[in-house]
Backbone as numpy.savetxt, mean C-alpha at the origin, in Angstrom:
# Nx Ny Nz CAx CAy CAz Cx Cy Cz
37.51 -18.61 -24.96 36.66 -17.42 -24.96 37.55 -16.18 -24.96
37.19 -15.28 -25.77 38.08 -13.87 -26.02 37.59 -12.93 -25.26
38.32 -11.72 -25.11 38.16 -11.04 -24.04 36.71 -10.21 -24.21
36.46 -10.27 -25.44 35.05 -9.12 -25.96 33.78 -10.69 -25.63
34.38 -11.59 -25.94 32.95 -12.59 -25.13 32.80 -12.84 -23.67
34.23 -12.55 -23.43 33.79 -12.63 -21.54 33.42 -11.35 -21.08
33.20 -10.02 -21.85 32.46 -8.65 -21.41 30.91 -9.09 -21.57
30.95 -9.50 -22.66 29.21 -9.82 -23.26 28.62 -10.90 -22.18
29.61 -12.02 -21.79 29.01 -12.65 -20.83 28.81 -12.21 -19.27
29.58 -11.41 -18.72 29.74 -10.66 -18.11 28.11 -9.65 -17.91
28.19 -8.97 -18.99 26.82 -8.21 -19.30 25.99 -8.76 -19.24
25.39 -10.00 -19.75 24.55 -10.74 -19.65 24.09 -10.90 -18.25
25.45 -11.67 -17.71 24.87 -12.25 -16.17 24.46 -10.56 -15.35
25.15 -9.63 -15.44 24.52 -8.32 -14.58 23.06 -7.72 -14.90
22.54 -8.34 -15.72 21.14 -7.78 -16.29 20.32 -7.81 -15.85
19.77 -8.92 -15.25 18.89 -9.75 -14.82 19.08 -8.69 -12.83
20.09 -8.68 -12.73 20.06 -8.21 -11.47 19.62 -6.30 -11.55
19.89 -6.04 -12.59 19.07 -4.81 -12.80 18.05 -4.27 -12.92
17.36 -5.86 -13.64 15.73 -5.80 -14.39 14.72 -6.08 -13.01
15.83 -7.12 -12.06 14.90 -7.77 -11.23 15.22 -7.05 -9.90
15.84 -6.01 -9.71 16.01 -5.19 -8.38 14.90 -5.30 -7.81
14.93 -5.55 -6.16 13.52 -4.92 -5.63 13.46 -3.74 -5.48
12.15 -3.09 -5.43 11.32 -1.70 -5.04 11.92 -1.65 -3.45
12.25 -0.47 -3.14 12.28 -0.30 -1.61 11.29 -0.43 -0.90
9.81 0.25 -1.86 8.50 0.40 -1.20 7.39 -0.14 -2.88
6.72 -0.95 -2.39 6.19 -1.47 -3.31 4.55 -1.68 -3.17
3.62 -1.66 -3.30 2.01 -1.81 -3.40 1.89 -3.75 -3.37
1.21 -4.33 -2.46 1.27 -5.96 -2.96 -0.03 -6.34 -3.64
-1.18 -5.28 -2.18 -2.73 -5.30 -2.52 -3.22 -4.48 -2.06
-4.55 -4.26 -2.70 -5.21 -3.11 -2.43 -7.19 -3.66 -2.67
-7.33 -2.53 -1.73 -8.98 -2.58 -1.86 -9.00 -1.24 -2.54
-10.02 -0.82 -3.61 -9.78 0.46 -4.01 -11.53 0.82 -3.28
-11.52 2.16 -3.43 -10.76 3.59 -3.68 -9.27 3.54 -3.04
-8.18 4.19 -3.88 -7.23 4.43 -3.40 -6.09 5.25 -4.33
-5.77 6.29 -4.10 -5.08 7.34 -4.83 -2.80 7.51 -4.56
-2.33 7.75 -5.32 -1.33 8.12 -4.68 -0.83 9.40 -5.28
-0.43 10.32 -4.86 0.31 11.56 -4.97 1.37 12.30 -4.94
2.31 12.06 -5.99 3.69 12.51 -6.34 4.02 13.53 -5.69
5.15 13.18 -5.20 5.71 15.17 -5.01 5.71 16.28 -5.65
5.83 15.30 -6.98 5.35 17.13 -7.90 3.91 17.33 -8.15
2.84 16.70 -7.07 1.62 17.37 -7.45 0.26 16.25 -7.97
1.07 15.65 -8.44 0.03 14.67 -9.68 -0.32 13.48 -8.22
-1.90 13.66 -9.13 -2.70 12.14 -8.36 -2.87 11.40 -9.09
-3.13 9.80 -9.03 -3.91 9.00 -9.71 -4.36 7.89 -8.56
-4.91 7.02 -9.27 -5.78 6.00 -8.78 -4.64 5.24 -8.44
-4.58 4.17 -7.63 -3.18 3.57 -7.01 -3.47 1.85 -7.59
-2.41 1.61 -8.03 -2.64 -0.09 -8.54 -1.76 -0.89 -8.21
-1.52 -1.59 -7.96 -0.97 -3.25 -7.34 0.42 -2.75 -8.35
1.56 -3.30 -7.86 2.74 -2.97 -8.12 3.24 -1.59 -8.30
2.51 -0.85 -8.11 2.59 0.48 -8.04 4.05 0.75 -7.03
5.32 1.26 -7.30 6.42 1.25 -6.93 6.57 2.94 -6.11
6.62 3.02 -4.90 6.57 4.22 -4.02 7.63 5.17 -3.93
8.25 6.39 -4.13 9.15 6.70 -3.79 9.52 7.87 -2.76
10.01 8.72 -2.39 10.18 9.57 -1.21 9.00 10.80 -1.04
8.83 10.73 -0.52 7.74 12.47 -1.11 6.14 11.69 -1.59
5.68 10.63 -2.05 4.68 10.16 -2.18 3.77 9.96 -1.16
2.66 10.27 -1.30 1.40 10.47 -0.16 0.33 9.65 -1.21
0.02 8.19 0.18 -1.14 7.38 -0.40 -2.04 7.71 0.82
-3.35 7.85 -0.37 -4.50 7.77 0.34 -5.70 6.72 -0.01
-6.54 6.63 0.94 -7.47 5.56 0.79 -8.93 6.06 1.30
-9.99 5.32 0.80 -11.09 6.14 0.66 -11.99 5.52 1.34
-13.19 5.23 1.65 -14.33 4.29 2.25 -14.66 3.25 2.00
-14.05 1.82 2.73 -14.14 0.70 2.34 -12.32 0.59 1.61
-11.37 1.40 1.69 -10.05 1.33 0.88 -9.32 0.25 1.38
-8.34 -0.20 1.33 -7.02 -0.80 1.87 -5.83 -1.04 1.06
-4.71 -1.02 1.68 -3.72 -0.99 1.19 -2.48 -1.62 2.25
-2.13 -2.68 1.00 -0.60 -3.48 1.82 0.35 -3.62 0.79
1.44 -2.76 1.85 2.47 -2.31 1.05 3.80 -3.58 1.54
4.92 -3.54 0.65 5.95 -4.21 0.79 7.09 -3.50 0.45
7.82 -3.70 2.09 9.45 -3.31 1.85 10.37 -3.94 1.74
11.25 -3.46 1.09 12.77 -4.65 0.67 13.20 -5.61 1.75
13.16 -4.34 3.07 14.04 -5.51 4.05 13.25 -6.23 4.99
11.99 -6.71 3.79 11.12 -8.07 4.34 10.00 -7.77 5.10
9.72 -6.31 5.19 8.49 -5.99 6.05 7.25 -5.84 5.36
6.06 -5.89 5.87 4.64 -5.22 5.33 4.22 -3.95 6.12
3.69 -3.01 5.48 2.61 -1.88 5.71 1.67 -2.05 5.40
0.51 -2.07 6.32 -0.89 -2.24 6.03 -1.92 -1.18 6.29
-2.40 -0.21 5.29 -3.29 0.69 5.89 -4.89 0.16 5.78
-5.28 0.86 6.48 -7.17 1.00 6.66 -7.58 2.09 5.96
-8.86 2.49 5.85 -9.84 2.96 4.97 -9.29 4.27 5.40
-9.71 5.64 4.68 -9.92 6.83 5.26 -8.38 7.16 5.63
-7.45 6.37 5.26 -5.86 6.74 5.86 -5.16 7.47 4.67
-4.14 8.47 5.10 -3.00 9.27 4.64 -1.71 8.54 5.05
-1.53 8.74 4.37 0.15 7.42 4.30 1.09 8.43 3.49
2.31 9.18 4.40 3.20 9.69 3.43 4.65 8.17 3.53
5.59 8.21 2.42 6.66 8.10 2.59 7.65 9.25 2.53
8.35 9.88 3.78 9.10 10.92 3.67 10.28 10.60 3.65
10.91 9.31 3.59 12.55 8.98 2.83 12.29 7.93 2.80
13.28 7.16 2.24 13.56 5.93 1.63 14.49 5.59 1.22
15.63 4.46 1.80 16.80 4.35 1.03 17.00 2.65 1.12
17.30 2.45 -0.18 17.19 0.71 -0.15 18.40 0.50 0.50
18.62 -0.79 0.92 20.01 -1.77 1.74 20.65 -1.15 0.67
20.71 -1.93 -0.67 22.15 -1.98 -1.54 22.54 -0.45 -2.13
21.79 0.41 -1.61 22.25 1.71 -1.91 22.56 2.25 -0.67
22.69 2.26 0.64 23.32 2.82 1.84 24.06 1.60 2.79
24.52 0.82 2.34 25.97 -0.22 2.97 25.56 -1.51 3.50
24.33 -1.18 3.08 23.12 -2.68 3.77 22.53 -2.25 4.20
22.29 -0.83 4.75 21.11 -0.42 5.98 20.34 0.02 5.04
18.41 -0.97 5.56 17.49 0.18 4.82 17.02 1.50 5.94
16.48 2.05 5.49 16.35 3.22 6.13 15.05 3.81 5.33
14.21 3.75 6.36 13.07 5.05 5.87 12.08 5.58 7.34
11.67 6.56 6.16 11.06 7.48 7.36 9.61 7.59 7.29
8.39 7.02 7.54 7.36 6.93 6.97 5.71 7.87 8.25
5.16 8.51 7.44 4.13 9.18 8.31 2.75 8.62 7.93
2.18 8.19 9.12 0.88 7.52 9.25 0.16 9.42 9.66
-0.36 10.02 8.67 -1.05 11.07 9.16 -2.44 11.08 9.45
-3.26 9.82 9.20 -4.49 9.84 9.16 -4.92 8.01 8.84
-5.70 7.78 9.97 -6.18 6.37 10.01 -5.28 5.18 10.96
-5.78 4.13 10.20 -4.79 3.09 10.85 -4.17 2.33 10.23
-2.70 1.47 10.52 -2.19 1.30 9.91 -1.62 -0.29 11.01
-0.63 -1.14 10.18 0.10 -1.92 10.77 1.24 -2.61 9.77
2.36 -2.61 10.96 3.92 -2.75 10.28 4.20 -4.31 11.29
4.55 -4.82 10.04 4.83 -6.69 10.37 6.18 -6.96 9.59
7.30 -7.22 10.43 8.59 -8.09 10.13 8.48 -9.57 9.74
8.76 -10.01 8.66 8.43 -11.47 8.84 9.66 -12.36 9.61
9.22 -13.24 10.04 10.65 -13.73 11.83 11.41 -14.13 10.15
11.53 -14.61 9.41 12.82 -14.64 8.86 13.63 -13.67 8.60
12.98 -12.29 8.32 13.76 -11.07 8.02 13.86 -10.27 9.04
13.87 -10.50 10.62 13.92 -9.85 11.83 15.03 -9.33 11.82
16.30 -9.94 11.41 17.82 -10.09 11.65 18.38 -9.08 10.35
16.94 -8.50 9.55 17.83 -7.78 8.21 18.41 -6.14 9.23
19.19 -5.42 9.02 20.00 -4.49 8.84 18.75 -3.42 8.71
18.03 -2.39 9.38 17.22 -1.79 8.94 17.09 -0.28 10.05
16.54 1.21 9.65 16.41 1.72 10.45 15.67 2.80 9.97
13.97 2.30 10.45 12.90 2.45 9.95 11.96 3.32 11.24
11.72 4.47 11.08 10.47 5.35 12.20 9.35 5.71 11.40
8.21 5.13 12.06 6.83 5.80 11.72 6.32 6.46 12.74
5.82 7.69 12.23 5.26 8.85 12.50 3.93 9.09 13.21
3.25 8.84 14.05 1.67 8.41 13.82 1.02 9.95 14.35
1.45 10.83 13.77 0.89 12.26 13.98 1.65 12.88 14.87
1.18 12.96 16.20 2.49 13.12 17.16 2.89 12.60 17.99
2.90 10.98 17.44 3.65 9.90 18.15 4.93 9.01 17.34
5.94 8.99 17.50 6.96 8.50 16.85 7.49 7.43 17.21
7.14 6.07 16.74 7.90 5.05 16.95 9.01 4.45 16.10
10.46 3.94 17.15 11.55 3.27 15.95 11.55 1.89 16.08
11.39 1.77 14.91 10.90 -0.02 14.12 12.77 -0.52 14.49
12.65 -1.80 15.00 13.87 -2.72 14.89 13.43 -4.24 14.34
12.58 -4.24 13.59 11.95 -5.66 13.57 11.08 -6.05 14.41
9.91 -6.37 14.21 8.36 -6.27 15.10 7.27 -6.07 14.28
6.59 -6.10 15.52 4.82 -6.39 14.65 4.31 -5.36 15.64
3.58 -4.13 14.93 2.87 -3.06 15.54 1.74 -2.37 15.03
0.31 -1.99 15.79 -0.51 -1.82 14.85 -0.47 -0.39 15.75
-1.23 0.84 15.00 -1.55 1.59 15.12 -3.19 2.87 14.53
-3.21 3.81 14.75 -4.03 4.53 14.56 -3.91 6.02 14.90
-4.19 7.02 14.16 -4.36 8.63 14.08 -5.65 8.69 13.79
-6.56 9.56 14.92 -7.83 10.03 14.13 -8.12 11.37 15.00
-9.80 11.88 14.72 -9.66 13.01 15.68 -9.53 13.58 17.20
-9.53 12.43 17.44 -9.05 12.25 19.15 -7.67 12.30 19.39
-7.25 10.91 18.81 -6.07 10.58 19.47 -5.16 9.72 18.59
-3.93 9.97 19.04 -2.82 9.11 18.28 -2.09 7.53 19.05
-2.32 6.56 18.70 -2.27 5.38 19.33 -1.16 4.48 18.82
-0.31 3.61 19.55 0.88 2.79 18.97 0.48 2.07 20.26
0.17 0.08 19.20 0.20 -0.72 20.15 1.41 -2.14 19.46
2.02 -2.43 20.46 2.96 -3.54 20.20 2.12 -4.54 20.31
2.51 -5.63 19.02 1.60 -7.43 19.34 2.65 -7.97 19.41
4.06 -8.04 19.00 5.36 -8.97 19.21 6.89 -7.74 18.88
7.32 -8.12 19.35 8.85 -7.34 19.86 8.89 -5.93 20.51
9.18 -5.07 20.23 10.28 -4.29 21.40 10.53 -2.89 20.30
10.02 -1.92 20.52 9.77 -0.34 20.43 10.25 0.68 21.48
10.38 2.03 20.60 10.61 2.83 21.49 9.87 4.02 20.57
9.22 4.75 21.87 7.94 5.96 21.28 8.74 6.96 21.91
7.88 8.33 21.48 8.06 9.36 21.79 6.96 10.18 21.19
6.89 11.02 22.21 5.59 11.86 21.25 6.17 13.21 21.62
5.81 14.15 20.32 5.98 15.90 20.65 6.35 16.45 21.46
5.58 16.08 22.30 5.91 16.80 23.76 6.78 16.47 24.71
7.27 15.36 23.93 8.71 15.19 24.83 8.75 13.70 25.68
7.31 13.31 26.41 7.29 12.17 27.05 7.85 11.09 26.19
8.86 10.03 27.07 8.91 8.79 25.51 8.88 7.42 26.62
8.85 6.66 26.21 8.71 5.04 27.14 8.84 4.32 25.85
9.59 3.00 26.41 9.64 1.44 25.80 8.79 -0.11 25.95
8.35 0.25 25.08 6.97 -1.11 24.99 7.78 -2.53 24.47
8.00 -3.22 25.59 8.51 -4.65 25.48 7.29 -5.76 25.50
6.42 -5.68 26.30 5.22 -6.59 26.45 4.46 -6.36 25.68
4.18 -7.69 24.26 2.82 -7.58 23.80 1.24 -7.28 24.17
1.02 -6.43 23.26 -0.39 -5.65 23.70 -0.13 -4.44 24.95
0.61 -4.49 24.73 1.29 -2.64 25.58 1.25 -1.69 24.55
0.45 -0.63 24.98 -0.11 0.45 23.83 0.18 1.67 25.01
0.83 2.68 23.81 0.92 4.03 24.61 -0.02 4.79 23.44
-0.76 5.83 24.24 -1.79 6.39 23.31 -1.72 8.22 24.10
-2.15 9.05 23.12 -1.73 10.69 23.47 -3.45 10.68 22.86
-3.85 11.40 24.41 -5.25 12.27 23.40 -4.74 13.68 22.51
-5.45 14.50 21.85 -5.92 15.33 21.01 -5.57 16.59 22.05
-4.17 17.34 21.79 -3.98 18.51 22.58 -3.53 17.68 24.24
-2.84 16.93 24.56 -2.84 16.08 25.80 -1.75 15.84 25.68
-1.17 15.73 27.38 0.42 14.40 26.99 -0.10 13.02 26.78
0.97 12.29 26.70 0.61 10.86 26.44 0.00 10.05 27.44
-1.14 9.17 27.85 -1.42 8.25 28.91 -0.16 7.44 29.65
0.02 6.93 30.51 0.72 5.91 31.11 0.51 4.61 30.21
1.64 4.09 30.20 1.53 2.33 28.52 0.72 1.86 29.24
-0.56 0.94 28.97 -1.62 0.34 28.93 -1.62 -0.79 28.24
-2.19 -1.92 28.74 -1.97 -3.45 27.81 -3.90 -3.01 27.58
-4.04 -3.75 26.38 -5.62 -3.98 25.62 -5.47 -5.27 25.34
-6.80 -5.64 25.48 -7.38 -6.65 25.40 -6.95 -7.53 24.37
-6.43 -9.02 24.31 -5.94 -9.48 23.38 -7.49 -9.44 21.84
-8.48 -9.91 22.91 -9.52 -10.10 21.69 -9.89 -8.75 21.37
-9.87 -7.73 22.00 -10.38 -6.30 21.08 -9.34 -6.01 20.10
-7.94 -6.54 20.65 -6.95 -6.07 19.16 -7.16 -7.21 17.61
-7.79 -8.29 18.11 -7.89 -9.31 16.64 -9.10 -8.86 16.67
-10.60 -8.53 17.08 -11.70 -8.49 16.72 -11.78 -7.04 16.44
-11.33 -6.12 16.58 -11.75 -4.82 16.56 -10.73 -3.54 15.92
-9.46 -3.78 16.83 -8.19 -3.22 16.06 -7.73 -3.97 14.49
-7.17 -5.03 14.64 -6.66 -5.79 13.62 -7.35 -5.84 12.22
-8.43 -5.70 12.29 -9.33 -6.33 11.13 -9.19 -5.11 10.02
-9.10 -3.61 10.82 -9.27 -2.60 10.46 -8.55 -2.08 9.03
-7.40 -2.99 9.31 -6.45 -2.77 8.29 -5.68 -3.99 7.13
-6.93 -5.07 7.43 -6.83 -6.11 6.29 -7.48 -6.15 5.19
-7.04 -6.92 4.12 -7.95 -6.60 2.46 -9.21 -7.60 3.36
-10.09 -7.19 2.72 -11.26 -8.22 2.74 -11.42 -8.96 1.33
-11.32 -10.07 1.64 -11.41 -11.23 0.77 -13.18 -10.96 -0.09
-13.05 -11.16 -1.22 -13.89 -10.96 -1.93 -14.91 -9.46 -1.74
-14.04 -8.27 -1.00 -14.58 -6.96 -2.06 -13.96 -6.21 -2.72
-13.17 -6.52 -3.55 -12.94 -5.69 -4.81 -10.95 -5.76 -4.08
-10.74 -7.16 -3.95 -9.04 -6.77 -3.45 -8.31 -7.20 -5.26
-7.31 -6.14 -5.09 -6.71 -6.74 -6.34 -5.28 -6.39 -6.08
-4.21 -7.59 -6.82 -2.89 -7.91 -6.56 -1.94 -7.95 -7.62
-0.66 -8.26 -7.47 0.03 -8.45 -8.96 -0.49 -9.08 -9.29
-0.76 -8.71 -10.78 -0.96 -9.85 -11.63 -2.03 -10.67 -11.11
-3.03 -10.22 -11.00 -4.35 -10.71 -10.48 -5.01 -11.48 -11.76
-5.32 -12.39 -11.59 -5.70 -13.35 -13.25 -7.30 -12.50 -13.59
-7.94 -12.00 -12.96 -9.25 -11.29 -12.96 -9.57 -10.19 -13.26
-10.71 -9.61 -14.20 -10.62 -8.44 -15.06 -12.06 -8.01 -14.34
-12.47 -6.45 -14.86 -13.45 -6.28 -14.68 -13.97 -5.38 -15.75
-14.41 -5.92 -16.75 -14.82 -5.31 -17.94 -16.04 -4.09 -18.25
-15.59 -3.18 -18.58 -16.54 -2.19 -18.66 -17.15 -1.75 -19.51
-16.51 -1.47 -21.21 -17.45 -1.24 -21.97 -16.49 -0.84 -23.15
-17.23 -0.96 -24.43 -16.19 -0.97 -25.86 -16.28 0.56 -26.37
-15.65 1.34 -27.26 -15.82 2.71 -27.41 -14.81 2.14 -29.30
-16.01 2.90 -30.14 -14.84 2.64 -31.30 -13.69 3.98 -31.55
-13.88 4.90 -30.40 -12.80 6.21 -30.42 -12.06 5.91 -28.99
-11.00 6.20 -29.22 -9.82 6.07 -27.64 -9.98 7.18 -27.01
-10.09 8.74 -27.51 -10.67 9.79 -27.24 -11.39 9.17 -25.77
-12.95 8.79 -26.34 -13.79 8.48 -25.09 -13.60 7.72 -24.21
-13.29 6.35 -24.86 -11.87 5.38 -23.73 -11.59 6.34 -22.82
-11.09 6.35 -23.07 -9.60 7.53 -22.48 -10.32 8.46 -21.10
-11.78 9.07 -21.54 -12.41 9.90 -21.09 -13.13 9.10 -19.57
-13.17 8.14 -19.83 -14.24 6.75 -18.80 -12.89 6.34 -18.08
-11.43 6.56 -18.54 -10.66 6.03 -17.48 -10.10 7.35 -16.63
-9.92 8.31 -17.45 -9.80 9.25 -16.22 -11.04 9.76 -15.04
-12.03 9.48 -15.78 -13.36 9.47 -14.87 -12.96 8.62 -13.84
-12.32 7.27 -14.02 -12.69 6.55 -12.78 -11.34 6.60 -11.88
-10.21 7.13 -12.47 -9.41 7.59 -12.21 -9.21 8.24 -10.88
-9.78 9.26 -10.95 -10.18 10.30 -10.28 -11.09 9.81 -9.15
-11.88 8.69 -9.29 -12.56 8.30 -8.03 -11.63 7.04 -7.13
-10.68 7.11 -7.48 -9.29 6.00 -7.04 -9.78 4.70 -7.82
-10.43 4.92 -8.59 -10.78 3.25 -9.37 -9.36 2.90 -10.99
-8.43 2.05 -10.66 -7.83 2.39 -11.84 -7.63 1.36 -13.14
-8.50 1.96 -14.09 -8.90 1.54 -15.61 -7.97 1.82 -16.34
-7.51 0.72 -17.39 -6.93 0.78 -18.36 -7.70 0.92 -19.85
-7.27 0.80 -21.01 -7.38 0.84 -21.97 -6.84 -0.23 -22.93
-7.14 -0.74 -23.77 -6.94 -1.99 -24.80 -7.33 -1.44 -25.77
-6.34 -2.32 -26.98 -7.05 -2.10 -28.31 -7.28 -3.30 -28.86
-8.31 -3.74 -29.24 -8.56 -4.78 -29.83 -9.19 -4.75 -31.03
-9.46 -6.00 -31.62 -10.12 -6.01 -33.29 -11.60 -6.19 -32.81
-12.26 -5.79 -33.71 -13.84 -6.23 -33.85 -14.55 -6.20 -35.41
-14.63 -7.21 -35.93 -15.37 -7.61 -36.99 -14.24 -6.32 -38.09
-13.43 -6.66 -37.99 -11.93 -5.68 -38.77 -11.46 -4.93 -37.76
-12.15 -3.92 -37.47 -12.41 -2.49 -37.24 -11.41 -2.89 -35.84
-10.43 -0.99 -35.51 -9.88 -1.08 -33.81 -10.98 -0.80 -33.26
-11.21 -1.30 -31.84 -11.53 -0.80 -30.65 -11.01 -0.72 -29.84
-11.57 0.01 -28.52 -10.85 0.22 -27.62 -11.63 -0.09 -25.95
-10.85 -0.99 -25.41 -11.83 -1.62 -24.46 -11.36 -0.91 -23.38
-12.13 -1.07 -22.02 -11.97 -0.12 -21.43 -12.61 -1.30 -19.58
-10.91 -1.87 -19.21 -11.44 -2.69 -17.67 -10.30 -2.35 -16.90
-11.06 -2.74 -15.69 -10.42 -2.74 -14.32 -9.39 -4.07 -14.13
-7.99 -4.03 -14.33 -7.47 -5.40 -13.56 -7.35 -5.87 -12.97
-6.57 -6.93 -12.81 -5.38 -7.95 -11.49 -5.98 -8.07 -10.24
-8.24 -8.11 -10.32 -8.27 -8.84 -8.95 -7.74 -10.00 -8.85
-7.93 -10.37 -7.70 -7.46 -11.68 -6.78 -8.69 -12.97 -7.38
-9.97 -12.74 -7.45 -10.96 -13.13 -7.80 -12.08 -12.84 -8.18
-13.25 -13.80 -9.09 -14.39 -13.10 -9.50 -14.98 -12.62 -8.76
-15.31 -13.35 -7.16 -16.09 -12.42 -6.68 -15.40 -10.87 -5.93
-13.97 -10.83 -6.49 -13.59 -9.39 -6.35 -14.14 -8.28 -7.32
-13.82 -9.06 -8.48 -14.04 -8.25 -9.89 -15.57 -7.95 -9.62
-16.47 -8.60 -9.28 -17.61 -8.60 -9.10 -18.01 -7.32 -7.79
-17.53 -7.35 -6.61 -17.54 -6.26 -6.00 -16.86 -4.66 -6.58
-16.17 -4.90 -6.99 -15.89 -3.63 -7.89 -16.96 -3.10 -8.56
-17.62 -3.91 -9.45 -18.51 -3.25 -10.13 -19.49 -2.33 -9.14
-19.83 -2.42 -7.67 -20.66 -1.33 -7.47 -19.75 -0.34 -7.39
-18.77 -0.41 -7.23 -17.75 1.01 -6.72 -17.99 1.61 -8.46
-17.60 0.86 -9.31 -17.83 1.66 -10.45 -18.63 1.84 -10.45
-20.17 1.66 -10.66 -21.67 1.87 -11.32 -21.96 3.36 -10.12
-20.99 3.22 -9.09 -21.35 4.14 -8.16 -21.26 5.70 -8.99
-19.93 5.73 -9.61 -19.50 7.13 -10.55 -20.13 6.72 -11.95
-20.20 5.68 -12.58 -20.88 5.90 -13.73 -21.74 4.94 -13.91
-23.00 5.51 -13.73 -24.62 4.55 -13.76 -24.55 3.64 -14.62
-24.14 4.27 -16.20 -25.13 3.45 -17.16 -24.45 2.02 -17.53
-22.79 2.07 -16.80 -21.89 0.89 -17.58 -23.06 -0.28 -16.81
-22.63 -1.48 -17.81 -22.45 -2.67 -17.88 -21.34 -3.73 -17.62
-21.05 -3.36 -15.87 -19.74 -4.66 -15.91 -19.96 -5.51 -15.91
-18.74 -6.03 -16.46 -19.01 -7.82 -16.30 -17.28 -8.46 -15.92
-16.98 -9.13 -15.05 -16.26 -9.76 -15.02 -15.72 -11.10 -15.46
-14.25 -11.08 -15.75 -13.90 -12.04 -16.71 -12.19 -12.28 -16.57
-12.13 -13.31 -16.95 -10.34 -13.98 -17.11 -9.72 -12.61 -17.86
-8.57 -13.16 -17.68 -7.93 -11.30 -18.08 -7.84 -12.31 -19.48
């Protein structure tokens, strides 16, 4: 082998590690309504692989959810009605192995899960929960911001809070929650009820199975309606756009002629695709969905 085939082979093998990088912050699933918002301004409807970067603010709407995935093996899970900024972000293989981000729960509830194999990754991660600040070392923590009060409760490992005003304490015992009312210092840490956190806290911020969850590459469509101009296409997806519902566009043949089809993708299942359709018929009466194999 000559020296110009061991560059080419060379090139070859580095490719694949370029193409296939992970996202620092990545979308896995979602219940829609759900929007995300660039730093420079721009909204759209938020979709499954949807790749996050610093300065991005996700939001979620009535009935929303959203579970996000980070490189160094963790999940973010928001609830309905939540503001989710990411205010930094730096992957492992770009700062020496350490990930690092800085993330603000400004509104709703949310929960951050280490999986025990990736406990041991290199990471140095604080969420924000209005004016309560906890630093992530690997752990499972659910939380909530609303108009009362700002809440951080531990279900497995070992935190350290602080809120605004200066008070801070360390939550080692599962189901130890420190919570700050609205204009207040923080309460004294408090353990809650194991069953109010799975029956009442927990649930708050999971997809629900069969209403409208959709994932990578979800094999499930939700078909809306044919247009022989892309113009109007075009017009029915920024419509739904705009209500966090997010529609694509196709071109396909019909009896010669282009058209241009116009569905919702990548649920999880029919009876997802099938719950979608009221969220659509909600903004536009007259469609006809129908769900179908992508």
């Amino acid at each position: 082998m000559n020296a110009l085939q061991r560059l080419g082979l060379l090139a070859a093998l580095a490719m694949p590690m370029a193409v296939f990088a992970v996202p620092a912050v990545q979308v896995a699933r979602l219940q829609m309504p759900a929007w995300v918002q660039h730093a420079n301004g721009s909204r759209q409807a938020l979709t499954p692989a949807t790749v996050l970067k610093a300065g991005d603010l996700l939001q979620t709407g009535t009935g929303g959810r959203v579970e996000l995935l980070l490189s160094e093996g963790s999940t973010v899970k928001l609830g309905e009605q939540a503001q989710f900024k990411v205010s930094s972000v730096v992957a492992a293989e770009e700062n020496q192995g350490l990930f690092a981000a800085s993330l603000d729960v400004l509104k709703g509830a949310f929960r951050f899960t280490t999986s025990s194999s990736q406990k041991l990754a290199r990471r140095d991660v604080s969420i924000r929960v209005a004016t309560v600040t906890a630093g992530i070392r690997g752990t499972d923590l659910w939380g909530k911001s609303d108009e009362g009060r700002d809440l951080v409760c531990l279900i497995e490992g070992k935190i350290g809070v602080s809120h605004t005003g200066g008070a801070s304490a360390t939550l080692d015992q599962p189901l130890q929650f420190y919570v700050a009312n609205r204009g207040s210092q923080p309460e004294p840490v408090s353990y809650v009820d194991r069953n109010k956190l799975e029956t009442d806290w927990a649930p708050q911020t999971e997809t629900q199975s069969g209403r409208g969850v959709a994932v990578v590459r979800g094999d499930w469509s939700l078909y809306l309606a044919a247009y022989p101009k892309k113009a109007v296409a075009q017009a029915l997806v920024s419509t739904l756009d705009e209500a966090g519902i997010p529609a694509v566009v196709q071109q396909r043949k019909f009896k010669g002629r282009a058209v241009y089809l116009v569905s919702v993708p990548d649920f999880d299942s029919e009876s997802d695709a099938n719950a979608a359709a009221s969220l659509v018929l909600g903004v536009v009466p007259e469609l006809q969905p129908k769900a179908g194999l992508r």
